[in-house]
Tab-separated table of C-alpha atoms in Angstrom:
chain	number	residue	atom	x	y	z
I	1317	MET	CA	-9.091	-20.487	15.783
I	1318	THR	CA	-7.576	-17.237	14.508
I	1319	GLY	CA	-4.066	-16.303	15.648
I	1320	PRO	CA	-2.464	-12.848	16.024
I	1321	GLU	CA	-0.805	-13.122	12.612
I	1322	ASP	CA	-4.150	-13.788	10.902
I	1323	ARG	CA	-5.819	-10.913	12.768
I	1324	GLY	CA	-3.031	-8.529	11.795
I	1325	HIS	CA	-3.291	-9.570	8.155
I	1326	ALA	CA	-7.071	-9.098	8.255
I	1327	GLU	CA	-6.696	-5.606	9.757
I	1328	ILE	CA	-4.384	-4.502	6.950
I	1329	GLU	CA	-6.746	-5.847	4.314
I	1330	ALA	CA	-9.893	-4.388	5.901
I	1331	THR	CA	-8.337	-0.961	6.466
I	1332	TYR	CA	-7.090	-0.524	2.923
I	1333	ASP	CA	-10.329	-1.878	1.491
I	1334	MET	CA	-12.204	0.860	3.381
I	1335	VAL	CA	-9.960	3.741	2.325
I	1336	ALA	CA	-8.987	2.557	-1.175
I	1337	ARG	CA	-11.088	5.014	-3.191
I	1338	HIS	CA	-10.180	7.998	-0.990
I	1339	TYR	CA	-6.500	7.008	-0.916
I	1340	ALA	CA	-6.335	6.699	-4.711
I	1341	ALA	CA	-7.909	10.129	-5.176
I	1342	GLU	CA	-5.789	11.824	-2.499
I	1343	TYR	CA	-2.455	10.608	-3.852
I	1344	ALA	CA	-3.230	10.502	-7.576
I	1345	ASP	CA	-0.582	13.095	-8.480
I	1346	ASP	CA	1.744	12.457	-5.545
I	1347	LEU	CA	4.559	10.866	-7.551
I	1348	ALA	CA	4.730	13.913	-9.820
I	1349	GLU	CA	5.945	15.913	-6.791
I	1350	LYS	CA	8.418	13.290	-5.538
I	1351	ILE	CA	11.581	14.068	-7.486
I	1352	LEU	CA	13.818	11.727	-5.487
I	1353	ASP	CA	11.349	8.845	-5.650
I	1354	ARG	CA	11.132	9.158	-9.427
I	1355	ALA	CA	14.926	9.238	-9.668
I	1356	LEU	CA	15.264	6.061	-7.605
I	1357	LEU	CA	12.537	4.271	-9.538
I	1358	SER	CA	14.263	5.289	-12.767
I	1359	ALA	CA	17.614	4.010	-11.456
I	1360	PHE	CA	15.945	0.734	-10.498
I	1361	ALA	CA	14.481	0.458	-14.005
I	1362	GLU	CA	17.923	0.961	-15.544
I	1363	MET	CA	19.419	-1.667	-13.242
I	1364	VAL	CA	16.952	-4.370	-14.324
I	1365	GLY	CA	16.820	-3.291	-17.975
I	1366	ARG	CA	14.040	-2.477	-20.383
I	1367	GLY	CA	11.558	-5.330	-20.823
I	1368	ALA	CA	12.428	-6.906	-17.468
I	1369	LEU	CA	9.656	-8.518	-15.438
I	1370	ILE	CA	9.326	-7.050	-11.950
I	1371	GLY	CA	6.887	-7.024	-9.021
I	1372	ASP	CA	5.470	-4.014	-7.188
I	1373	LEU	CA	4.881	-5.537	-3.762
I	1374	GLY	CA	2.175	-3.751	-1.795
I	1375	CYS	CA	1.292	-1.713	-4.880
I	1376	GLY	CA	-1.755	0.126	-3.517
I	1377	PRO	CA	-3.490	2.062	-6.335
I	1378	GLY	CA	-0.563	1.310	-8.644
I	1379	PHE	CA	1.066	4.686	-9.223
I	1380	GLU	CA	4.665	3.443	-8.927
I	1381	ALA	CA	3.757	0.346	-10.947
I	1382	ARG	CA	2.447	2.510	-13.784
I	1383	PHE	CA	5.540	4.724	-13.680
I	1384	LEU	CA	7.759	1.652	-14.061
I	1385	ALA	CA	5.589	0.175	-16.831
I	1386	GLU	CA	5.860	3.452	-18.730
I	1387	LEU	CA	9.652	3.101	-18.477
I	1388	GLY	CA	9.366	-0.160	-20.399
I	1389	LEU	CA	9.204	-2.786	-17.656
I	1390	GLY	CA	6.709	-5.622	-17.361
I	1391	VAL	CA	5.101	-4.970	-13.985
I	1392	THR	CA	2.821	-7.071	-11.807
I	1393	GLY	CA	1.408	-5.142	-8.877
I	1394	VAL	CA	0.481	-7.200	-5.826
I	1395	ASP	CA	-1.581	-6.058	-2.864
I	1396	VAL	CA	-3.428	-7.828	-0.049
I	1397	SER	CA	-6.334	-5.373	-0.392
I	1398	GLY	CA	-8.894	-6.257	-3.016
I	1399	GLY	CA	-10.118	-2.660	-2.852
I	1400	MET	CA	-6.690	-1.342	-3.758
I	1401	ILE	CA	-6.333	-3.843	-6.591
I	1402	ALA	CA	-9.735	-2.753	-7.941
I	1403	GLU	CA	-8.628	0.894	-7.858
I	1404	ALA	CA	-5.358	0.059	-9.601
I	1405	GLN	CA	-7.157	-1.876	-12.317
I	1406	ARG	CA	-9.673	0.959	-12.791
I	1407	LEU	CA	-7.077	3.734	-12.916
I	1408	HIS	CA	-4.552	2.026	-15.176
I	1409	ALA	CA	-6.704	-0.063	-17.497
I	1410	GLY	CA	-5.048	-0.542	-20.850
I	1411	VAL	CA	-1.508	0.424	-19.791
I	1412	GLN	CA	0.844	-1.877	-21.678
I	1413	GLY	CA	2.977	-4.234	-19.602
I	1414	LEU	CA	0.999	-3.717	-16.413
I	1415	GLU	CA	-1.231	-6.058	-14.414
I	1416	PHE	CA	-2.500	-6.246	-10.844
I	1417	VAL	CA	-3.255	-9.292	-8.685
I	1418	ARG	CA	-4.318	-9.775	-5.104
I	1419	GLY	CA	-1.705	-11.452	-2.917
I	1420	SER	CA	0.274	-11.367	0.304
I	1421	LEU	CA	3.856	-10.304	0.991
I	1422	LEU	CA	4.132	-13.482	3.044
I	1423	ALA	CA	3.339	-15.773	0.091
I	1424	LEU	CA	4.069	-13.878	-3.116
I	1425	PRO	CA	2.385	-15.162	-6.299
I	1426	PHE	CA	5.620	-15.623	-8.266
I	1427	GLY	CA	7.884	-18.575	-8.947
I	1428	ASP	CA	11.384	-18.939	-7.555
I	1429	ALA	CA	13.890	-16.565	-9.206
I	1430	SER	CA	11.215	-15.598	-11.733
I	1431	LEU	CA	11.644	-11.801	-11.580
I	1432	SER	CA	14.448	-9.418	-12.471
I	1433	GLY	CA	13.515	-7.194	-9.550
I	1434	ALA	CA	10.941	-5.933	-7.110
I	1435	VAL	CA	9.938	-2.708	-5.414
I	1436	ALA	CA	8.365	-2.535	-1.955
I	1437	ILE	CA	7.541	1.085	-1.126
I	1438	TYR	CA	6.429	1.310	2.538
I	1439	SER	CA	4.709	-2.064	2.220
I	1440	VAL	CA	6.535	-3.824	5.089
I	1441	ILE	CA	5.755	-1.124	7.677
I	1442	HIS	CA	2.520	-2.819	8.761
I	1443	LEU	CA	4.280	-6.101	9.563
I	1444	ASP	CA	5.897	-7.001	12.878
I	1445	ALA	CA	9.534	-8.109	12.931
I	1446	ALA	CA	8.805	-11.812	12.432
I	1447	ARG	CA	6.512	-11.219	9.466
I	1448	ARG	CA	8.941	-8.686	7.981
I	1449	ALA	CA	11.606	-11.395	8.038
I	1450	GLN	CA	9.205	-13.686	6.190
I	1451	ALA	CA	8.477	-10.966	3.623
I	1452	TYR	CA	12.199	-10.342	3.007
I	1453	ALA	CA	12.721	-14.066	2.496
I	1454	GLU	CA	9.895	-14.081	-0.054
I	1455	MET	CA	11.499	-11.143	-1.896
I	1456	ALA	CA	14.788	-13.052	-2.030
I	1457	ARG	CA	12.965	-16.139	-3.290
I	1458	ILE	CA	11.334	-14.430	-6.267
I	1459	VAL	CA	14.228	-12.164	-7.386
I	1460	ARG	CA	16.873	-13.938	-9.439
I	1461	PRO	CA	20.605	-13.505	-8.736
I	1462	GLY	CA	21.769	-10.148	-10.090
I	1463	GLY	CA	18.254	-8.735	-9.801
I	1464	ALA	CA	17.379	-5.541	-7.953
I	1465	LEU	CA	15.226	-4.568	-4.996
I	1466	LEU	CA	14.060	-1.053	-4.060
I	1467	LEU	CA	12.544	-0.960	-0.580
I	1468	ALA	CA	11.372	2.012	1.509
I	1469	VAL	CA	10.409	2.293	5.199
I	1470	HIS	CA	9.514	4.982	7.704
I	1471	THR	CA	12.391	5.148	10.189
I	1472	SER	CA	11.150	7.672	12.785
I	1473	ALA	CA	8.775	10.554	13.509
I	1474	ALA	CA	8.177	12.995	16.360
I	1475	GLY	CA	7.509	10.822	19.413
I	1476	PHE	CA	8.130	7.634	17.463
I	1477	PRO	CA	11.784	6.538	17.368
I	1478	ALA	CA	13.011	3.605	15.315
I	1479	GLY	CA	11.649	0.409	16.821
I	1480	SER	CA	8.363	1.953	17.954
I	1481	MET	CA	4.847	1.443	16.606
I	1482	ARG	CA	1.969	3.835	15.907
I	1483	ARG	CA	-1.589	2.518	16.107
I	1484	LEU	CA	-4.015	4.218	13.708
I	1485	GLU	CA	-7.694	3.902	14.627
I	1486	GLU	CA	-9.327	6.526	12.378
I	1487	TRP	CA	-8.584	7.431	8.758
I	1488	TRP	CA	-10.687	9.763	6.624
I	1489	GLY	CA	-13.679	9.205	8.894
I	1490	HIS	CA	-13.400	5.406	8.914
I	1491	ARG	CA	-12.970	3.475	12.159
I	1492	ILE	CA	-10.016	1.203	11.522
I	1493	GLY	CA	-7.212	-0.674	13.245
I	1494	LEU	CA	-3.780	-0.491	11.652
I	1495	ASP	CA	-0.257	-0.748	13.079
I	1496	GLY	CA	2.587	1.212	11.526
I	1497	HIS	CA	6.158	0.308	12.483
I	1498	PHE	CA	9.128	2.674	12.428
I	1499	ILE	CA	12.077	0.561	11.323
I	1500	ALA	CA	15.759	1.453	11.510
I	1501	ALA	CA	17.425	1.261	8.112
I	1502	GLU	CA	20.263	-0.708	9.695
I	1503	GLU	CA	17.791	-3.377	10.811
I	1504	VAL	CA	16.380	-3.691	7.309
I	1505	LEU	CA	19.867	-3.887	5.799
I	1506	ALA	CA	20.882	-6.627	8.224
I	1507	ARG	CA	17.803	-8.705	7.404
I	1508	LEU	CA	18.241	-8.180	3.654
I	1509	ASP	CA	21.871	-9.260	3.915
I	1510	GLU	CA	20.757	-12.436	5.677
I	1511	VAL	CA	18.483	-13.391	2.778
I	1512	GLY	CA	20.990	-12.535	0.048
I	1513	PHE	CA	20.783	-8.844	-0.899
I	1514	ASP	CA	23.762	-6.450	-1.046
I	1515	LEU	CA	23.231	-2.704	-0.666
I	1516	THR	CA	23.852	-0.627	-3.799
I	1517	ALA	CA	22.610	2.773	-2.602
I	1518	ARG	CA	20.758	4.334	0.306
I	1519	LEU	CA	18.757	7.568	0.496
I	1520	ASP	CA	17.401	9.090	3.712
I	1521	ARG	CA	14.824	11.852	3.432
I	1522	GLY	CA	12.041	13.674	5.201
I	1523	PRO	CA	8.611	14.598	3.782
I	1524	SER	CA	8.780	15.868	0.205
I	1525	THR	CA	5.126	16.798	-0.414
I	1526	PRO	CA	2.513	18.586	1.741
I	1527	ARG	CA	0.454	15.387	1.950
I	1528	GLU	CA	3.231	13.155	3.234
I	1529	PHE	CA	3.288	11.993	6.837
I	1530	LEU	CA	5.876	13.939	8.852
I	1531	SER	CA	8.393	11.149	9.178
I	1532	GLN	CA	11.947	10.350	8.278
I	1533	ARG	CA	12.310	7.527	5.805
I	1534	ALA	CA	14.956	5.377	4.148
I	1535	TYR	CA	15.092	4.082	0.576
I	1536	LEU	CA	17.358	1.085	0.036
I	1537	LEU	CA	18.444	-0.087	-3.399
I	1538	ALA	CA	20.005	-3.547	-3.378
I	1539	ARG	CA	21.213	-6.358	-5.645
I	1540	ARG	CA	20.433	-10.055	-5.201
I	1541	ARG	CA	23.542	-12.161	-4.744
């Protein structure tokens, strides 16, 4: 018998499988316009050091993963969607220090304390509070003491305050079912503190490109205790 957690996981996977090709094409040059995102990713790369092994958790088509690999990191991108992993592998074939594997935020395919850091850019927003807590615990498990974490969430939007949820049922002509949670930065910080991360820096911003959803968002850069 399938429980709510399994159904939610299946919805995320099915949705991103359906839109993977369109998503990859739509946002192919998105990072080039995101000055602050590039600055934070670059700061993260300096924190972990050149040659460090890191995970891009919920990597999608792999644009941030490629950016970090080109800065000299060894990057493994992980995504629950096989369609997204296929797009990432197609788009970034041959990039040195970069690989992509299918996997879940709730059971990451890395050993304990095996990575110098991880990034999770909007990847926890589709998880309810209980599963987010599980994902944070997994991030703490895989990042070694002194390692870094860069995590981003949507915090609010018009009609959607922190703590609310938006149900998406159509995307680029596809009938889907996907929940998106708006999460207060303070909630994320409290949960990260519980699992062993200390805040290094925080950035709050609104949309920075014409294609971005009209939300407020928080970027949190932390160190593993």
